[in-house]
PDB file of C-alpha atoms in Angstrom:
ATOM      1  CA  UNK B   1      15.723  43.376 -30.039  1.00  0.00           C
ATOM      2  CA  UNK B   2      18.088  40.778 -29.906  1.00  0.00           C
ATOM      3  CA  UNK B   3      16.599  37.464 -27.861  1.00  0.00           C
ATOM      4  CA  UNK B   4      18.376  36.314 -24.602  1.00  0.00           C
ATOM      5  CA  UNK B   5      18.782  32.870 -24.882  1.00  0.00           C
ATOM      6  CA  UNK B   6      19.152  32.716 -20.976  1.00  0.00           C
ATOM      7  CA  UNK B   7      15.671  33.493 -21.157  1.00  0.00           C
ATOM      8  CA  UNK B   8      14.466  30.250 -21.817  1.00  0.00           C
ATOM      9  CA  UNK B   9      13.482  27.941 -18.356  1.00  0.00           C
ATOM     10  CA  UNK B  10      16.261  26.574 -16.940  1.00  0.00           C
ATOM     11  CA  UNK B  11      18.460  28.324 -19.783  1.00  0.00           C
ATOM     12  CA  UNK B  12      19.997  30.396 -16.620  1.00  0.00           C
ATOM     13  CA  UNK B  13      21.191  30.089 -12.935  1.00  0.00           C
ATOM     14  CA  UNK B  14      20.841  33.122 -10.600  1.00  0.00           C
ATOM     15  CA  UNK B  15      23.946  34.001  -9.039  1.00  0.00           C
ATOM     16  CA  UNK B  16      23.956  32.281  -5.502  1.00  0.00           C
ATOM     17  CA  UNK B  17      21.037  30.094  -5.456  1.00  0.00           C
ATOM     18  CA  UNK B  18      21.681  26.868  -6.136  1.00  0.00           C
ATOM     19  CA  UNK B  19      19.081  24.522  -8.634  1.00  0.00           C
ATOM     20  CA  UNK B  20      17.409  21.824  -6.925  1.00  0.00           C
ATOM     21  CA  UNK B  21      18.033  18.109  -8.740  1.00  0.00           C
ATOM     22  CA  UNK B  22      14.435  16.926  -9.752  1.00  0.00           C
ATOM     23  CA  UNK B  23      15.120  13.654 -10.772  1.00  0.00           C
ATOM     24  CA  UNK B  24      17.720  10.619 -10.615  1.00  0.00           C
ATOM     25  CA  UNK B  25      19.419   9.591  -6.995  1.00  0.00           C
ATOM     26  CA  UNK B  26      19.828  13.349  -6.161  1.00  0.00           C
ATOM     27  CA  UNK B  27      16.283  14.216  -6.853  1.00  0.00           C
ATOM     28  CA  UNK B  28      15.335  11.089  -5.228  1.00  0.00           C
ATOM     29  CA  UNK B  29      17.179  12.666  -1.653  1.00  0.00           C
ATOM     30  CA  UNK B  30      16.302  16.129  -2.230  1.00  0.00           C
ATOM     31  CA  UNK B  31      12.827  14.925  -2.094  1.00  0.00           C
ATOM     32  CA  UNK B  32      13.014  12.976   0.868  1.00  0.00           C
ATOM     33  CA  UNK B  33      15.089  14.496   3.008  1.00  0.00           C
ATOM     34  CA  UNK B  34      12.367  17.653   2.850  1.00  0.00           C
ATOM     35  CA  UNK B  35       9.575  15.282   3.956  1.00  0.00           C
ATOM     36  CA  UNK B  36      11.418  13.723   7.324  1.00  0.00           C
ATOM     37  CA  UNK B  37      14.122  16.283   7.262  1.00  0.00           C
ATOM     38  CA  UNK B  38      16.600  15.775  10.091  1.00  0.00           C
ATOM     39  CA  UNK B  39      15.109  12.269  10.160  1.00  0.00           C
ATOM     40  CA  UNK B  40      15.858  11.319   6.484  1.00  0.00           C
ATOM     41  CA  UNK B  41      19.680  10.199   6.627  1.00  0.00           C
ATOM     42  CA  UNK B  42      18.773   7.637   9.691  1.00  0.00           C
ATOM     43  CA  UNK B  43      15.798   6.692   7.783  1.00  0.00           C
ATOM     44  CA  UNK B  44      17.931   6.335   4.664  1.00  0.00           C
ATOM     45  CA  UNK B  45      20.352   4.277   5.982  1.00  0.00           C
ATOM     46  CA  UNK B  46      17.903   1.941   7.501  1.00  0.00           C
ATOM     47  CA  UNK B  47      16.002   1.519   4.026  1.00  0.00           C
ATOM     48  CA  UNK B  48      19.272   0.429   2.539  1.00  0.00           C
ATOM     49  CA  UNK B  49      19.698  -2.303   5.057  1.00  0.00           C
ATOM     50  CA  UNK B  50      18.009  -5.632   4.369  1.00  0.00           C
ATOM     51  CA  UNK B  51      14.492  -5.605   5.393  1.00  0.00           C
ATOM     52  CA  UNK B  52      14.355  -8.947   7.908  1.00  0.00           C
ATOM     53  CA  UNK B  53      11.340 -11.230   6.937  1.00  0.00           C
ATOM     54  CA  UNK B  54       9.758 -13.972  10.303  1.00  0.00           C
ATOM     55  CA  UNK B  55       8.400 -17.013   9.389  1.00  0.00           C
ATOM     56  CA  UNK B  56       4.993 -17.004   9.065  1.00  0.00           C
ATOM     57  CA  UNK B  57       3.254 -20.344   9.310  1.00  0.00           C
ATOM     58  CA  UNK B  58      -0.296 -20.119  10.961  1.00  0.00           C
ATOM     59  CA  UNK B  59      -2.584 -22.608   9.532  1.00  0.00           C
ATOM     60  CA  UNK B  60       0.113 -23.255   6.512  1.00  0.00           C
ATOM     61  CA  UNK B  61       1.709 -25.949   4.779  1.00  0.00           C
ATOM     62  CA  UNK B  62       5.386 -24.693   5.577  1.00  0.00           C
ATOM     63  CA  UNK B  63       6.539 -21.284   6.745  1.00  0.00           C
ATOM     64  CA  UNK B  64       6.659 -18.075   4.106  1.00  0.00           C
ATOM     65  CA  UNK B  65       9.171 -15.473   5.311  1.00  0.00           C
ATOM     66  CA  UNK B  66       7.419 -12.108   5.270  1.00  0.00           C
ATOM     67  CA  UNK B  67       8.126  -8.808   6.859  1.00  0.00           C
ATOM     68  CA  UNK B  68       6.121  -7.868  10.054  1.00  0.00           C
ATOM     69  CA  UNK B  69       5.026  -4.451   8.781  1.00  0.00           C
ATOM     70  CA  UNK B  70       3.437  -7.065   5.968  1.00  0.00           C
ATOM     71  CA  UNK B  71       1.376  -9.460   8.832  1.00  0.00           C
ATOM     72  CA  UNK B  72       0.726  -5.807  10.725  1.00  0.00           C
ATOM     73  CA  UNK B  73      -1.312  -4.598   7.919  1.00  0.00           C
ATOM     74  CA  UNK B  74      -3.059  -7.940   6.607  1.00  0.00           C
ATOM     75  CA  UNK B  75      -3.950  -8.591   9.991  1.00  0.00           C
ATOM     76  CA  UNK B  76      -5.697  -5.698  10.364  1.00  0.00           C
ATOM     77  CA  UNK B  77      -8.008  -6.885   7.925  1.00  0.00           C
ATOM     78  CA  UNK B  78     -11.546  -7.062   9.956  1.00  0.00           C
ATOM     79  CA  UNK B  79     -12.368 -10.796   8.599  1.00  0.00           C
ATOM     80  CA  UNK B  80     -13.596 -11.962  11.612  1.00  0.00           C
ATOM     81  CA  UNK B  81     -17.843 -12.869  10.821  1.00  0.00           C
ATOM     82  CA  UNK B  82     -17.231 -11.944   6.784  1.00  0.00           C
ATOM     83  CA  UNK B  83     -18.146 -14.790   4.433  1.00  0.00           C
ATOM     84  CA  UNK B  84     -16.851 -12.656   1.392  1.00  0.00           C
ATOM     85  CA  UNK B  85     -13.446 -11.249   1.359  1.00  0.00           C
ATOM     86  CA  UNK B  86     -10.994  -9.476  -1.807  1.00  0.00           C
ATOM     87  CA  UNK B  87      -7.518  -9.026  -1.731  1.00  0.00           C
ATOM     88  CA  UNK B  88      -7.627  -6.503  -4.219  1.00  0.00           C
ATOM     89  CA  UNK B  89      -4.235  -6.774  -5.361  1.00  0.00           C
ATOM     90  CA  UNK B  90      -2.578  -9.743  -4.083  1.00  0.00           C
ATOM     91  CA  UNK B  91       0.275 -10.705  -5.970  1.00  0.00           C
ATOM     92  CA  UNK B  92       2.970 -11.527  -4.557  1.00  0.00           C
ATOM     93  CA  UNK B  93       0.690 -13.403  -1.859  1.00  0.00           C
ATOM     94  CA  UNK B  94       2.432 -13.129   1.496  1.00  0.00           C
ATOM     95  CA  UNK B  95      -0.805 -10.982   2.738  1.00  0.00           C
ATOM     96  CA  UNK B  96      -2.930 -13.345   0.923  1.00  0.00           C
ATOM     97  CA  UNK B  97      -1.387 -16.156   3.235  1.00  0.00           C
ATOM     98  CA  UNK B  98      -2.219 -14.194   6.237  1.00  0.00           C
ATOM     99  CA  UNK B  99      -5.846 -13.377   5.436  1.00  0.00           C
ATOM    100  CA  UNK B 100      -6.377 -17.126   4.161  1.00  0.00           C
ATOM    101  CA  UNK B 101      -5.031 -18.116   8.340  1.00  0.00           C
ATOM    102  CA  UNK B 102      -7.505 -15.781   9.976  1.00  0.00           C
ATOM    103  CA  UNK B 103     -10.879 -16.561   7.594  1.00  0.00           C
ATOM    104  CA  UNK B 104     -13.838 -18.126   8.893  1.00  0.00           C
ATOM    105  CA  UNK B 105     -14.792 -21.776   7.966  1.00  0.00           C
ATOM    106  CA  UNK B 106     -16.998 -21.690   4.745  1.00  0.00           C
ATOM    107  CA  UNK B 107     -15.575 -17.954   4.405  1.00  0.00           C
ATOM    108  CA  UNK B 108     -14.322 -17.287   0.688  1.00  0.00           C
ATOM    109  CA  UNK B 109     -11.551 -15.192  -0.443  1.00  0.00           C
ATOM    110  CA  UNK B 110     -10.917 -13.564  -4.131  1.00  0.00           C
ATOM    111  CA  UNK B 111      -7.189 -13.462  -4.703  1.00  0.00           C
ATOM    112  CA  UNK B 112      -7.076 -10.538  -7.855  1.00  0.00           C
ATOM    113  CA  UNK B 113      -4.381  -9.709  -9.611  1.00  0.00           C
ATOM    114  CA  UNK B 114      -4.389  -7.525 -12.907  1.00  0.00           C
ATOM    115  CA  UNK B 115      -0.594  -8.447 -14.457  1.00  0.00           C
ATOM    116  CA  UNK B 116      -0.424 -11.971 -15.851  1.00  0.00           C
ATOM    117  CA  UNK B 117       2.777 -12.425 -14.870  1.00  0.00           C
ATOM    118  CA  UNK B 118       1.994 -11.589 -11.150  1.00  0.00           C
ATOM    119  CA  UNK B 119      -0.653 -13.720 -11.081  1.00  0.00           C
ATOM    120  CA  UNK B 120       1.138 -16.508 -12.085  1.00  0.00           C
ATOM    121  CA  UNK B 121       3.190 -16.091  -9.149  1.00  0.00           C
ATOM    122  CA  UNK B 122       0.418 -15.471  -6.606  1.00  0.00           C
ATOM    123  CA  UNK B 123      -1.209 -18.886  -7.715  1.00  0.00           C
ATOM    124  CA  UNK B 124       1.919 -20.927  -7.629  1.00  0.00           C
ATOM    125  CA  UNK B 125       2.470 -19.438  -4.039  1.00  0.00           C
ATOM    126  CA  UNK B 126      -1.097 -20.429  -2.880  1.00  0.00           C
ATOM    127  CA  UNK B 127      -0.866 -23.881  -4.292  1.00  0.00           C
ATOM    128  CA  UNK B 128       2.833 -23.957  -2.638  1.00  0.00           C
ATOM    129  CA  UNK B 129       2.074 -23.250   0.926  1.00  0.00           C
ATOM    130  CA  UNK B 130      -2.116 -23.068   1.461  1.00  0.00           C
ATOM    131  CA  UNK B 131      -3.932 -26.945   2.398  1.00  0.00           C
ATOM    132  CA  UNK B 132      -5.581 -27.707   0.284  1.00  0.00           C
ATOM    133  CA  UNK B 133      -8.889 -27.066   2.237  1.00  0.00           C
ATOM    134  CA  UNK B 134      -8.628 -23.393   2.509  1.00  0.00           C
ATOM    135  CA  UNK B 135      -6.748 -23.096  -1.454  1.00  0.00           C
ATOM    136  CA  UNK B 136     -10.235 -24.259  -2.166  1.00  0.00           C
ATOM    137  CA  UNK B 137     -11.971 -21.342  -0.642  1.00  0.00           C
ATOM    138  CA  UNK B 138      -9.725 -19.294  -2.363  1.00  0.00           C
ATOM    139  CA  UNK B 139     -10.598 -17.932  -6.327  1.00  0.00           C
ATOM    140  CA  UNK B 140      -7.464 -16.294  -8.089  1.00  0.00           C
ATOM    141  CA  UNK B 141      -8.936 -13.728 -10.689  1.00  0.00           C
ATOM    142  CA  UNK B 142      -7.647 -10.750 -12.978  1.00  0.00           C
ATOM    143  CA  UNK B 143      -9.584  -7.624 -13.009  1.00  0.00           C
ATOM    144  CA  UNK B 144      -8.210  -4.290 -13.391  1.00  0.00           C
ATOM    145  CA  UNK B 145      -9.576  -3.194  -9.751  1.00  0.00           C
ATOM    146  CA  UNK B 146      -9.825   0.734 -11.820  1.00  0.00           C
ATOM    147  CA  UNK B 147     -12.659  -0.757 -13.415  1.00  0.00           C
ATOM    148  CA  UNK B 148     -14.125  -3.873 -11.717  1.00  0.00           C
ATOM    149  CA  UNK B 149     -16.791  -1.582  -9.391  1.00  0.00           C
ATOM    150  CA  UNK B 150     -18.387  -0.407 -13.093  1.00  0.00           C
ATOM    151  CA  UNK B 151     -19.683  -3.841 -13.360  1.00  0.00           C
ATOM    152  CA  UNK B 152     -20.432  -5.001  -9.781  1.00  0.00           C
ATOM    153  CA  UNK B 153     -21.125  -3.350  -6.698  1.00  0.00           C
ATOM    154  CA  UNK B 154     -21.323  -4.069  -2.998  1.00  0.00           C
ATOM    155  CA  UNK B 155     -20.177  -7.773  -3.164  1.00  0.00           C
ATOM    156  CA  UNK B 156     -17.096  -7.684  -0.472  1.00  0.00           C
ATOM    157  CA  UNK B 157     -17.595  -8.142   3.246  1.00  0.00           C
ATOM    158  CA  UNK B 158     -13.935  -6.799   3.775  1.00  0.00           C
ATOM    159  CA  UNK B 159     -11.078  -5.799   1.311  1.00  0.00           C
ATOM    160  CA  UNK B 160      -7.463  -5.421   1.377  1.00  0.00           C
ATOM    161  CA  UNK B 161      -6.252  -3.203  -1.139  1.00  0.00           C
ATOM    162  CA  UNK B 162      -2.174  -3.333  -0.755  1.00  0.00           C
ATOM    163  CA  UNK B 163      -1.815  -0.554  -3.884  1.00  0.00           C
ATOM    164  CA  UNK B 164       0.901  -0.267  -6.335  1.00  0.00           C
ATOM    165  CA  UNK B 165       3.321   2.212  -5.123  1.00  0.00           C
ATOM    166  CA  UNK B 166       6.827   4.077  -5.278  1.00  0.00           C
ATOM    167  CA  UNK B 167       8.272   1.172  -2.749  1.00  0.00           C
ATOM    168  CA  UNK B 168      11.451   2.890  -2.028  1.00  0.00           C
ATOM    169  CA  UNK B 169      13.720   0.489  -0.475  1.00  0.00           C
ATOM    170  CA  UNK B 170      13.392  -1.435  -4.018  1.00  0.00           C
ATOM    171  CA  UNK B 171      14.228   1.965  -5.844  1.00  0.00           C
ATOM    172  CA  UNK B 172      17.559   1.821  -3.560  1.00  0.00           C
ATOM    173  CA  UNK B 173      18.396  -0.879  -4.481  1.00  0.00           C
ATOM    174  CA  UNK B 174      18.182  -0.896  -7.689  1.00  0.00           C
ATOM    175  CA  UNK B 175      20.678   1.358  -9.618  1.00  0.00           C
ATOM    176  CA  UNK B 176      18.658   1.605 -12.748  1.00  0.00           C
ATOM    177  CA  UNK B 177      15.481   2.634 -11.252  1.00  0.00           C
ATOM    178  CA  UNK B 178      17.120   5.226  -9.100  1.00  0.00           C
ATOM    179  CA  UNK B 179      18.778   6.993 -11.955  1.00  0.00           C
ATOM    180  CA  UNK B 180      15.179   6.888 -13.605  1.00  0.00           C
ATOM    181  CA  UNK B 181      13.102   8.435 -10.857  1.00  0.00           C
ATOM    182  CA  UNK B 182      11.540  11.336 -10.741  1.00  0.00           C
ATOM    183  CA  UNK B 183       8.634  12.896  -8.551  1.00  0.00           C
ATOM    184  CA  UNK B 184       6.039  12.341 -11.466  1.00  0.00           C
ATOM    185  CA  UNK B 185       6.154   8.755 -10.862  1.00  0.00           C
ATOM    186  CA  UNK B 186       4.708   9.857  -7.336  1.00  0.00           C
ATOM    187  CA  UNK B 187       1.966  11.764  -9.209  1.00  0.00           C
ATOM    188  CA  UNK B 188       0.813   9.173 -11.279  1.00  0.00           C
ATOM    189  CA  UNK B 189       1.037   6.350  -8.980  1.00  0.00           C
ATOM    190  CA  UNK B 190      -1.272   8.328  -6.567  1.00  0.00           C
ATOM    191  CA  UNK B 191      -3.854   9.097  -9.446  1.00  0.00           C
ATOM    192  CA  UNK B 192      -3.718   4.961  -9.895  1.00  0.00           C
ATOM    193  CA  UNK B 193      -3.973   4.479  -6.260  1.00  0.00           C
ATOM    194  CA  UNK B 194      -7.427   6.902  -5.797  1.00  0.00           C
ATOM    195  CA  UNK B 195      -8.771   5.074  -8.931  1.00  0.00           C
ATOM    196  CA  UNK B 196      -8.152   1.649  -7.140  1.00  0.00           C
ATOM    197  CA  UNK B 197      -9.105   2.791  -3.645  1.00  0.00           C
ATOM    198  CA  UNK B 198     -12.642   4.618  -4.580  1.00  0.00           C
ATOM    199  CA  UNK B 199     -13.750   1.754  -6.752  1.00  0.00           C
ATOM    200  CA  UNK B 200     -13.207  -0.706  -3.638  1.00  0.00           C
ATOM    201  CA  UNK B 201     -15.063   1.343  -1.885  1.00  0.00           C
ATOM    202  CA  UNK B 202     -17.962   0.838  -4.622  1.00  0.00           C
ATOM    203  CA  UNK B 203     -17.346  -2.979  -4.253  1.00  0.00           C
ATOM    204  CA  UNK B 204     -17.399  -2.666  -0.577  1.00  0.00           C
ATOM    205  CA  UNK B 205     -20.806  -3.367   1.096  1.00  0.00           C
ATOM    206  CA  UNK B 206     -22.518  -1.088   4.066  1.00  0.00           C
ATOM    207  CA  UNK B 207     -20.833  -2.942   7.270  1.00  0.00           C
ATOM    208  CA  UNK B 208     -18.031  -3.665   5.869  1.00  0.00           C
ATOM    209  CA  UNK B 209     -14.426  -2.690   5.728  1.00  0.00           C
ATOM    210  CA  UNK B 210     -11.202  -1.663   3.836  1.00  0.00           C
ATOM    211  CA  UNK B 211      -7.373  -1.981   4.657  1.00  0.00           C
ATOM    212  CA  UNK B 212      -5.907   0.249   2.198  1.00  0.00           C
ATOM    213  CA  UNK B 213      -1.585  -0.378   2.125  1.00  0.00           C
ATOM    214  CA  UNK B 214       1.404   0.789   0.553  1.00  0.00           C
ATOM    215  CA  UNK B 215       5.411   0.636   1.227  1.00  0.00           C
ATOM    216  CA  UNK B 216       5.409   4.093   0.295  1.00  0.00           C
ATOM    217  CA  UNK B 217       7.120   6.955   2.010  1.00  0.00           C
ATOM    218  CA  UNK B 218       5.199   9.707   0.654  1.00  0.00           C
ATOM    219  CA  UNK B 219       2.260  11.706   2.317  1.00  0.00           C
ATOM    220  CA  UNK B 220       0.725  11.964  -1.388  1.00  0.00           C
ATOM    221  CA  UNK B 221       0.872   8.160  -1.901  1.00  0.00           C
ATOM    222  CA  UNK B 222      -0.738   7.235   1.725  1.00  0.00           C
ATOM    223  CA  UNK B 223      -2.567   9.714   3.885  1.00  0.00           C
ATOM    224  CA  UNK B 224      -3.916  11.817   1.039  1.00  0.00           C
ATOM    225  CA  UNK B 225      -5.093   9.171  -0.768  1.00  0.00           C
ATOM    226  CA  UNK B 226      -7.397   7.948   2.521  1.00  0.00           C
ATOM    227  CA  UNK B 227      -8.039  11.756   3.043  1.00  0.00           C
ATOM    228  CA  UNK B 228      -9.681  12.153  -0.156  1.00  0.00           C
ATOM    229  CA  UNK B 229     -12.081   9.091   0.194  1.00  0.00           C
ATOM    230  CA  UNK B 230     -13.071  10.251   3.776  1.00  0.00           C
ATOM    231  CA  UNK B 231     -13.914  13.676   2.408  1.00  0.00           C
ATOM    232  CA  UNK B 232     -15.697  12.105  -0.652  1.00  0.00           C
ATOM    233  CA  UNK B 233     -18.126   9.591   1.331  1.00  0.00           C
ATOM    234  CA  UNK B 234     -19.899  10.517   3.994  1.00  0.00           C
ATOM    235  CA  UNK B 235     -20.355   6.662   5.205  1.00  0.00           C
ATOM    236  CA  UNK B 236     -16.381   6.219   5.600  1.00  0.00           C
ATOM    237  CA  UNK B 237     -14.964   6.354   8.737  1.00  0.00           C
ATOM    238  CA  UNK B 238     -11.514   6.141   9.985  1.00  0.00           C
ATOM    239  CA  UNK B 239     -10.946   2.805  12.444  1.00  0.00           C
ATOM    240  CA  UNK B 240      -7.733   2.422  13.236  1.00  0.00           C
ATOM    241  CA  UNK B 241      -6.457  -0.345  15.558  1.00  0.00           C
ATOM    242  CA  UNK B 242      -5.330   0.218  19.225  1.00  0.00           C
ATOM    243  CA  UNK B 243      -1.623   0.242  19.848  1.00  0.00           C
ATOM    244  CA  UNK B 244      -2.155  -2.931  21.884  1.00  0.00           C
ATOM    245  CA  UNK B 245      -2.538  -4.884  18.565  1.00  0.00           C
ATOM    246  CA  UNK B 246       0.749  -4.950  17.890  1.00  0.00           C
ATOM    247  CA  UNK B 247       1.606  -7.020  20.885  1.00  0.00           C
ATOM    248  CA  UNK B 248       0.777  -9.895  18.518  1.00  0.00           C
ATOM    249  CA  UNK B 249       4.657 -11.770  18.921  1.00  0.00           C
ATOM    250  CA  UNK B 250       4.498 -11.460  14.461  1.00  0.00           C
ATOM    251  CA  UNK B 251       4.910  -7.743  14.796  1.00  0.00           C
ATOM    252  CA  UNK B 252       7.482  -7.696  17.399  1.00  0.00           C
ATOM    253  CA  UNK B 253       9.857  -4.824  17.630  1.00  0.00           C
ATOM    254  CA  UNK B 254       7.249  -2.610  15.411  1.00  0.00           C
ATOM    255  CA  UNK B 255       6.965   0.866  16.594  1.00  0.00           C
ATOM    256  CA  UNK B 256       3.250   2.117  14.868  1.00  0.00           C
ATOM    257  CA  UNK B 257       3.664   5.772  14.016  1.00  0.00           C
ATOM    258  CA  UNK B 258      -0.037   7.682  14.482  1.00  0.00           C
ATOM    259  CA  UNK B 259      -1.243   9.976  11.730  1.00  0.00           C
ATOM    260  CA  UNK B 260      -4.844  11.985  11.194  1.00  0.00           C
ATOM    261  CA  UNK B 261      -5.229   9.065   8.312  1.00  0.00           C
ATOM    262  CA  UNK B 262      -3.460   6.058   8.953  1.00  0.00           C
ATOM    263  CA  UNK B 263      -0.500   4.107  10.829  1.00  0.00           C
ATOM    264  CA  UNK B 264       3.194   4.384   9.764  1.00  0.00           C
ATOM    265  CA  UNK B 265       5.998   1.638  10.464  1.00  0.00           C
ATOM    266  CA  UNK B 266       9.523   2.995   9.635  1.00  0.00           C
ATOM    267  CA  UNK B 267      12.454   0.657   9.280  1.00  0.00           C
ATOM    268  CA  UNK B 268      14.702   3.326  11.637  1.00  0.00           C
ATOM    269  CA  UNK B 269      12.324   2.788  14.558  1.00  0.00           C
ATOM    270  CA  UNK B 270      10.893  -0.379  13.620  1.00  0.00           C
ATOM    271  CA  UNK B 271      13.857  -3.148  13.878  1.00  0.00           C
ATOM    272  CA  UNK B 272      14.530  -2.594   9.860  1.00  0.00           C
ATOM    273  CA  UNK B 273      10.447  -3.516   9.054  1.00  0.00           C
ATOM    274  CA  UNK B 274       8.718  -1.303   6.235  1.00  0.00           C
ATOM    275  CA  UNK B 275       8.151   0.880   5.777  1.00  0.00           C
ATOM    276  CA  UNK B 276       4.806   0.630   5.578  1.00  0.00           C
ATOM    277  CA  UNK B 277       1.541   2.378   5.436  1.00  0.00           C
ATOM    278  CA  UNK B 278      -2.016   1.550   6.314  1.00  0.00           C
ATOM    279  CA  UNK B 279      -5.953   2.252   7.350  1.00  0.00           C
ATOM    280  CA  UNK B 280      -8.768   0.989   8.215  1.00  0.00           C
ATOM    281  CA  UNK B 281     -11.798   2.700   7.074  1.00  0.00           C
ATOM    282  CA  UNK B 282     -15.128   0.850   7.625  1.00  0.00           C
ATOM    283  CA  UNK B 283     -18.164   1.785   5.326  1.00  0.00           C
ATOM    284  CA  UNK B 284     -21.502   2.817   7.887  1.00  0.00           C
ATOM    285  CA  UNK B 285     -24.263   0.581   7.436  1.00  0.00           C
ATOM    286  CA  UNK B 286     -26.478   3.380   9.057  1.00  0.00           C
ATOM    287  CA  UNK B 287     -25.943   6.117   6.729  1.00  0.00           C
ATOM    288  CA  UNK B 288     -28.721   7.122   4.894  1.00  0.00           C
ATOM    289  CA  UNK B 289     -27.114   9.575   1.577  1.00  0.00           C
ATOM    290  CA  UNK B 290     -31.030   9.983   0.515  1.00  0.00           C
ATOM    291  CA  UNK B 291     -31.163  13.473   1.517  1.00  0.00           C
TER     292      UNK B 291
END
């Protein structure tokens, strides 16, 4: 019998349906656009705007320009009382900056950053703009967060965890990386993000809590991630701020989107911030797992 080459995947098209793009910047809208659908080109033409960036300057040497999706989600951070604070993964440092403005006196704060490079550039940023008071609270270390809870556990009052992620509005505008993408890159960066986020939670002590971030767009990348932690530990709970915290004048103009998991901020509805993802989830002291 004489082999159809047509037979092999994507050797053949059926007559009047049309193959969906899976990668590069036709992938990259095909995608999209069937996540916020009717939404999407609005959306998309706000991510390819400039995102605007206030001045943040509470308690700092000189203002650092940041976005107010950024301040949203670092102030959300429940640092109030906590002596021992992480910011997981902290380079660049704008969040940093905002957690170092809101710590206690005598509170300490572990600036990590795995890549050398980055966190070369989140200590010349701390020794640019912090006092030098509160820089020397402040410890700059490298673990790889995947790892770190295999040797300690417990240790954090409160953690920020602002995870690696797809970050869109940089894949627009960069030509290079938007020919390159492709909706593995979502895949893997979620497996990286659960890795990150569940060993937090092992550094995390009863009491305390987590802020876990990204400036992704994708359900898989934010909610799910958070969805998967609350379903794995009975002691996690979901605490997500009233809408009245963004009256703060940093996060003007921010319009917080609800979800089961977390809070969005879109630049389309927003004032061009984001977009941004982020929850709270606060680790019971009274839960007893013996049973």
């Amino acid at each position: 019998m004489k082999k159809n080459k047509n037979n092999k995947p994507g050797g053949t098209k059926i007559k009047g349906i049309k193959k969906l793009p899976v990668s590069g910047p036709d992938g990259f809208y095909e995608f999209y656009s069937g996540i916020f659908r009717e939404r999407w080109p609005v959306l998309l033409d706000a991510l390819t705007k400039e995102e605007t960036k206030p001045p943040f300057s509470s308690g700092l040497l000189k203002p650092y320009h940041l976005s107010a999706a950024s301040i949203a989600s670092a102030s959300a951070l429940l640092v109030e009382g906590k002596t021992d604070i992480l910011d997981m993964c902290a380079a660049p440092g704008g969040k940093t900056l905002v957690i170092a403005s809101r710590m206690d006196e005598g509170a300490k704060l572990t600036a990590n950053e795995f890549s050398r490079a980055r966190r070369a550039r989140l200590k010349k940023v701390l020794d640019e703009y912090l006092p030098g008071e509160k820089a020397g609270r402040i410890s700059v270390t490298g673990y790889d967060g995947t790892r770190w809870s295999r040797y300690e556990r417990a240790c954090f009052d409160c953690i920020l965890l602002d995870a690696p992620c797809s970050s869109e509005r940089h894949v627009l505008s960069d030509k290079t990386c938007l020919s390159q993408w492709t909706p593995s890159r979502i895949k893997n960066l979620a497996v990286k993000q659960w890795a990150l986020l569940s060993g937090a939670w092992l550094l995390l002590r009863p009491g305390g809590s987590l802020v876990y971030s990204t400036c992704a767009l994708s359900p898989r990348e934010n909610g799910e991630v958070v969805e998967k932690l609350l379903d794995k530990y009975n002691d996690a709970v979901l605490c997500l701020p009233e809408k009245e915290f963004f009256s703060n004048p940093l996060m003007v103009g921010i319009c917080p989107e609800y979800t089961s998991s977390g809070i969005n901020i879109l630049p389309d509805t927003s004032c061009g911030a984001g977009p941004m993802f982020f929850s709270v989830i606060r680790k019971n002291a009274s839960f007893d797992d013996s049973g």
